[in-house]
Amino acid sequence: MTVMGVSKFERFFRAAASLDVDKSDLKRYSDFVDDKLYDLLVIGQATAKANGRDTVEPWDLPITKGLQESIHRFRRLDEEVELKPILEQLAAHPPLDRTPTQETEERYPEIIGGLSVALAETFKIVYPDVKNPQTSHWEGVTAVFDRLL
């Protein structure tokens, strides 16, 4: 990620949950985003297959009410932070048995943004006093997402 991208990433987490993340957190964040997007796509793929389709449509992805609300909060935050162009770069995924449609792929940055807002807010729920998340904090928060998504 470019220096400009790192500063936007840092600014986003400050705006979303008053967290001070730094360059060393980028790898954990990137892994989180990759894992959760892939998890959503695996379920979307199963839904497409169950409905006899070869493509994954946006409605196949298991976007919960809470994640949808986080996507809306991301849209509002992104107006000031402008992180969406950087998230487009993170929206890669491994090949699947069912191909996501272009419309589905176009939604990845906002889905990742929603996951990012939810991640930041979860830090504050699980660790209300944390300002600069450490490895143990990341492990705890990602474990919550692993159980729920």
PDB file of C-alpha atoms in Angstrom:
ATOM      1  CA  MET A   1       0.000   0.000   0.000  1.00  0.00           C
ATOM      2  CA  THR A   2       1.293   3.463  -0.863  1.00  0.00           C
ATOM      3  CA  VAL A   3       2.172   6.038   1.794  1.00  0.00           C
ATOM      4  CA  MET A   4      -1.019   7.898   0.873  1.00  0.00           C
ATOM      5  CA  GLY A   5      -2.952   4.654   1.314  1.00  0.00           C
ATOM      6  CA  VAL A   6      -1.419   4.044   4.726  1.00  0.00           C
ATOM      7  CA  SER A   7      -2.407   7.521   5.930  1.00  0.00           C
ATOM      8  CA  LYS A   8      -5.995   7.030   4.687  1.00  0.00           C
ATOM      9  CA  PHE A   9      -6.109   3.630   6.398  1.00  0.00           C
ATOM     10  CA  GLU A  10      -4.941   5.253   9.643  1.00  0.00           C
ATOM     11  CA  ARG A  11      -7.414   8.133   9.267  1.00  0.00           C
ATOM     12  CA  PHE A  12     -10.266   5.718   8.571  1.00  0.00           C
ATOM     13  CA  PHE A  13      -9.716   3.766  11.806  1.00  0.00           C
ATOM     14  CA  ARG A  14      -9.441   7.003  13.795  1.00  0.00           C
ATOM     15  CA  ALA A  15     -12.730   8.237  12.309  1.00  0.00           C
ATOM     16  CA  ALA A  16     -14.526   4.888  12.649  1.00  0.00           C
ATOM     17  CA  ALA A  17     -13.539   4.029  16.234  1.00  0.00           C
ATOM     18  CA  SER A  18     -10.848   6.373  17.584  1.00  0.00           C
ATOM     19  CA  LEU A  19      -8.193   3.703  17.012  1.00  0.00           C
ATOM     20  CA  ASP A  20      -4.545   4.385  16.266  1.00  0.00           C
ATOM     21  CA  VAL A  21      -3.451   1.758  13.779  1.00  0.00           C
ATOM     22  CA  ASP A  22      -0.181   1.906  11.935  1.00  0.00           C
ATOM     23  CA  LYS A  23       1.665   0.377   9.032  1.00  0.00           C
ATOM     24  CA  SER A  24       2.350  -2.799  11.019  1.00  0.00           C
ATOM     25  CA  ASP A  25      -1.419  -3.409  11.273  1.00  0.00           C
ATOM     26  CA  LEU A  26      -1.865  -3.408   7.489  1.00  0.00           C
ATOM     27  CA  LYS A  27      -0.956  -7.075   7.079  1.00  0.00           C
ATOM     28  CA  ARG A  28      -3.447  -8.161   9.754  1.00  0.00           C
ATOM     29  CA  TYR A  29      -6.097  -5.919   8.219  1.00  0.00           C
ATOM     30  CA  SER A  30      -5.404  -7.211   4.704  1.00  0.00           C
ATOM     31  CA  ASP A  31      -5.580 -10.831   5.901  1.00  0.00           C
ATOM     32  CA  PHE A  32      -8.861 -10.100   7.692  1.00  0.00           C
ATOM     33  CA  VAL A  33     -10.392  -8.517   4.587  1.00  0.00           C
ATOM     34  CA  ASP A  34      -9.218 -11.362   2.337  1.00  0.00           C
ATOM     35  CA  ASP A  35     -10.529 -14.039   4.697  1.00  0.00           C
ATOM     36  CA  LYS A  36     -13.941 -12.469   5.283  1.00  0.00           C
ATOM     37  CA  LEU A  37     -14.577 -11.594   1.636  1.00  0.00           C
ATOM     38  CA  TYR A  38     -13.651 -15.153   0.707  1.00  0.00           C
ATOM     39  CA  ASP A  39     -16.002 -16.524   3.414  1.00  0.00           C
ATOM     40  CA  LEU A  40     -18.881 -14.453   2.006  1.00  0.00           C
ATOM     41  CA  LEU A  41     -18.076 -15.622  -1.527  1.00  0.00           C
ATOM     42  CA  VAL A  42     -17.984 -19.293  -0.507  1.00  0.00           C
ATOM     43  CA  ILE A  43     -21.509 -19.021   0.887  1.00  0.00           C
ATOM     44  CA  GLY A  44     -22.601 -16.983  -2.145  1.00  0.00           C
ATOM     45  CA  GLN A  45     -21.206 -19.690  -4.382  1.00  0.00           C
ATOM     46  CA  ALA A  46     -23.165 -22.361  -2.498  1.00  0.00           C
ATOM     47  CA  THR A  47     -26.341 -20.298  -2.839  1.00  0.00           C
ATOM     48  CA  ALA A  48     -25.788 -19.840  -6.577  1.00  0.00           C
ATOM     49  CA  LYS A  49     -25.184 -23.568  -6.982  1.00  0.00           C
ATOM     50  CA  ALA A  50     -28.315 -24.430  -4.973  1.00  0.00           C
ATOM     51  CA  ASN A  51     -30.303 -22.156  -7.295  1.00  0.00           C
ATOM     52  CA  GLY A  52     -28.844 -23.777 -10.420  1.00  0.00           C
ATOM     53  CA  ARG A  53     -26.762 -20.787 -11.538  1.00  0.00           C
ATOM     54  CA  ASP A  54     -23.176 -20.658 -12.755  1.00  0.00           C
ATOM     55  CA  THR A  55     -22.658 -17.102 -11.514  1.00  0.00           C
ATOM     56  CA  VAL A  56     -22.704 -15.517  -8.069  1.00  0.00           C
ATOM     57  CA  GLU A  57     -25.152 -12.622  -7.952  1.00  0.00           C
ATOM     58  CA  PRO A  58     -25.057  -9.865  -5.308  1.00  0.00           C
ATOM     59  CA  TRP A  59     -28.105 -11.309  -3.558  1.00  0.00           C
ATOM     60  CA  ASP A  60     -26.261 -14.627  -3.117  1.00  0.00           C
ATOM     61  CA  LEU A  61     -23.848 -13.052  -0.643  1.00  0.00           C
ATOM     62  CA  PRO A  62     -24.935 -13.446   2.992  1.00  0.00           C
ATOM     63  CA  ILE A  63     -25.075  -9.749   3.831  1.00  0.00           C
ATOM     64  CA  THR A  64     -26.696  -9.537   7.258  1.00  0.00           C
ATOM     65  CA  LYS A  65     -28.648  -6.564   8.577  1.00  0.00           C
ATOM     66  CA  GLY A  66     -25.685  -5.615  10.764  1.00  0.00           C
ATOM     67  CA  LEU A  67     -23.225  -5.778   7.876  1.00  0.00           C
ATOM     68  CA  GLN A  68     -25.606  -3.763   5.690  1.00  0.00           C
ATOM     69  CA  GLU A  69     -25.746  -1.074   8.385  1.00  0.00           C
ATOM     70  CA  SER A  70     -21.934  -1.084   8.553  1.00  0.00           C
ATOM     71  CA  ILE A  71     -21.824  -0.620   4.770  1.00  0.00           C
ATOM     72  CA  HIS A  72     -24.067   2.438   5.153  1.00  0.00           C
ATOM     73  CA  ARG A  73     -21.790   3.821   7.899  1.00  0.00           C
ATOM     74  CA  PHE A  74     -18.806   3.165   5.631  1.00  0.00           C
ATOM     75  CA  ARG A  75     -20.398   5.186   2.827  1.00  0.00           C
ATOM     76  CA  ARG A  76     -20.793   8.163   5.165  1.00  0.00           C
ATOM     77  CA  LEU A  77     -17.241   7.821   6.500  1.00  0.00           C
ATOM     78  CA  ASP A  78     -15.817   7.346   3.030  1.00  0.00           C
ATOM     79  CA  GLU A  79     -17.053  10.771   1.971  1.00  0.00           C
ATOM     80  CA  GLU A  80     -14.381  12.278   4.231  1.00  0.00           C
ATOM     81  CA  VAL A  81     -11.696   9.557   4.145  1.00  0.00           C
ATOM     82  CA  GLU A  82     -11.972   8.442   0.487  1.00  0.00           C
ATOM     83  CA  LEU A  83     -10.773   4.910   1.174  1.00  0.00           C
ATOM     84  CA  LYS A  84     -12.914   3.183  -1.481  1.00  0.00           C
ATOM     85  CA  PRO A  85     -10.290   3.438  -4.289  1.00  0.00           C
ATOM     86  CA  ILE A  86      -7.759   1.687  -2.044  1.00  0.00           C
ATOM     87  CA  LEU A  87     -10.277  -0.999  -1.094  1.00  0.00           C
ATOM     88  CA  GLU A  88     -10.795  -1.747  -4.782  1.00  0.00           C
ATOM     89  CA  GLN A  89      -7.179  -2.936  -4.841  1.00  0.00           C
ATOM     90  CA  LEU A  90      -7.849  -5.250  -1.870  1.00  0.00           C
ATOM     91  CA  ALA A  91     -10.928  -6.761  -3.479  1.00  0.00           C
ATOM     92  CA  ALA A  92      -9.108  -9.626  -5.191  1.00  0.00           C
ATOM     93  CA  HIS A  93     -10.308 -13.140  -4.550  1.00  0.00           C
ATOM     94  CA  PRO A  94      -9.147 -16.644  -5.405  1.00  0.00           C
ATOM     95  CA  PRO A  95     -10.891 -18.498  -8.227  1.00  0.00           C
ATOM     96  CA  LEU A  96     -14.236 -20.044  -7.336  1.00  0.00           C
ATOM     97  CA  ASP A  97     -16.365 -22.766  -8.903  1.00  0.00           C
ATOM     98  CA  ARG A  98     -18.990 -20.138  -9.706  1.00  0.00           C
ATOM     99  CA  THR A  99     -17.926 -16.830 -11.260  1.00  0.00           C
ATOM    100  CA  PRO A 100     -19.102 -13.644  -9.549  1.00  0.00           C
ATOM    101  CA  THR A 101     -20.935 -11.309 -11.920  1.00  0.00           C
ATOM    102  CA  GLN A 102     -19.515  -7.867 -12.625  1.00  0.00           C
ATOM    103  CA  GLU A 103     -22.272  -6.347 -10.483  1.00  0.00           C
ATOM    104  CA  THR A 104     -21.216  -8.585  -7.590  1.00  0.00           C
ATOM    105  CA  GLU A 105     -17.542  -7.655  -8.005  1.00  0.00           C
ATOM    106  CA  GLU A 106     -18.426  -3.953  -8.139  1.00  0.00           C
ATOM    107  CA  ARG A 107     -19.873  -4.295  -4.630  1.00  0.00           C
ATOM    108  CA  TYR A 108     -16.676  -5.686  -3.102  1.00  0.00           C
ATOM    109  CA  PRO A 109     -15.163  -2.326  -2.056  1.00  0.00           C
ATOM    110  CA  GLU A 110     -18.279  -1.311  -0.123  1.00  0.00           C
ATOM    111  CA  ILE A 111     -18.596  -4.781   1.414  1.00  0.00           C
ATOM    112  CA  ILE A 112     -14.953  -4.564   2.486  1.00  0.00           C
ATOM    113  CA  GLY A 113     -15.658  -1.058   3.782  1.00  0.00           C
ATOM    114  CA  GLY A 114     -18.593  -2.363   5.805  1.00  0.00           C
ATOM    115  CA  LEU A 115     -16.456  -5.169   7.182  1.00  0.00           C
ATOM    116  CA  SER A 116     -13.817  -2.566   8.055  1.00  0.00           C
ATOM    117  CA  VAL A 117     -16.300  -0.412   9.968  1.00  0.00           C
ATOM    118  CA  ALA A 118     -17.606  -3.482  11.783  1.00  0.00           C
ATOM    119  CA  LEU A 119     -14.029  -4.512  12.597  1.00  0.00           C
ATOM    120  CA  ALA A 120     -13.143  -1.095  14.015  1.00  0.00           C
ATOM    121  CA  GLU A 121     -16.337  -0.923  16.063  1.00  0.00           C
ATOM    122  CA  THR A 122     -15.809  -4.464  17.360  1.00  0.00           C
ATOM    123  CA  PHE A 123     -12.407  -3.448  18.728  1.00  0.00           C
ATOM    124  CA  LYS A 124     -14.176  -0.793  20.794  1.00  0.00           C
ATOM    125  CA  ILE A 125     -16.861  -3.207  21.991  1.00  0.00           C
ATOM    126  CA  VAL A 126     -14.499  -6.015  22.972  1.00  0.00           C
ATOM    127  CA  TYR A 127     -11.641  -3.776  24.166  1.00  0.00           C
ATOM    128  CA  PRO A 128     -13.231  -0.417  25.098  1.00  0.00           C
ATOM    129  CA  ASP A 129     -10.008   1.107  26.451  1.00  0.00           C
ATOM    130  CA  VAL A 130      -7.708   0.098  23.598  1.00  0.00           C
ATOM    131  CA  LYS A 131      -6.282   2.898  21.469  1.00  0.00           C
ATOM    132  CA  ASN A 132      -3.534   1.049  19.609  1.00  0.00           C
ATOM    133  CA  PRO A 133      -4.569  -2.576  18.951  1.00  0.00           C
ATOM    134  CA  GLN A 134      -1.890  -5.185  19.477  1.00  0.00           C
ATOM    135  CA  THR A 135      -1.652  -8.740  18.131  1.00  0.00           C
ATOM    136  CA  SER A 136      -3.767 -10.183  20.969  1.00  0.00           C
ATOM    137  CA  HIS A 137      -6.510  -7.621  20.254  1.00  0.00           C
ATOM    138  CA  TRP A 138      -6.505  -8.472  16.551  1.00  0.00           C
ATOM    139  CA  GLU A 139      -6.683 -12.178  17.376  1.00  0.00           C
ATOM    140  CA  GLY A 140      -9.630 -11.670  19.722  1.00  0.00           C
ATOM    141  CA  VAL A 141     -11.608  -9.516  17.319  1.00  0.00           C
ATOM    142  CA  THR A 142     -10.980 -11.702  14.282  1.00  0.00           C
ATOM    143  CA  ALA A 143     -12.044 -14.740  16.332  1.00  0.00           C
ATOM    144  CA  VAL A 144     -15.436 -13.058  16.825  1.00  0.00           C
ATOM    145  CA  PHE A 145     -15.813 -12.599  13.060  1.00  0.00           C
ATOM    146  CA  ASP A 146     -14.698 -16.179  12.415  1.00  0.00           C
ATOM    147  CA  ARG A 147     -17.603 -17.368  14.572  1.00  0.00           C
ATOM    148  CA  LEU A 148     -20.155 -15.060  12.984  1.00  0.00           C
ATOM    149  CA  LEU A 149     -19.250 -14.953   9.275  1.00  0.00           C
TER     150      LEU A 149
END
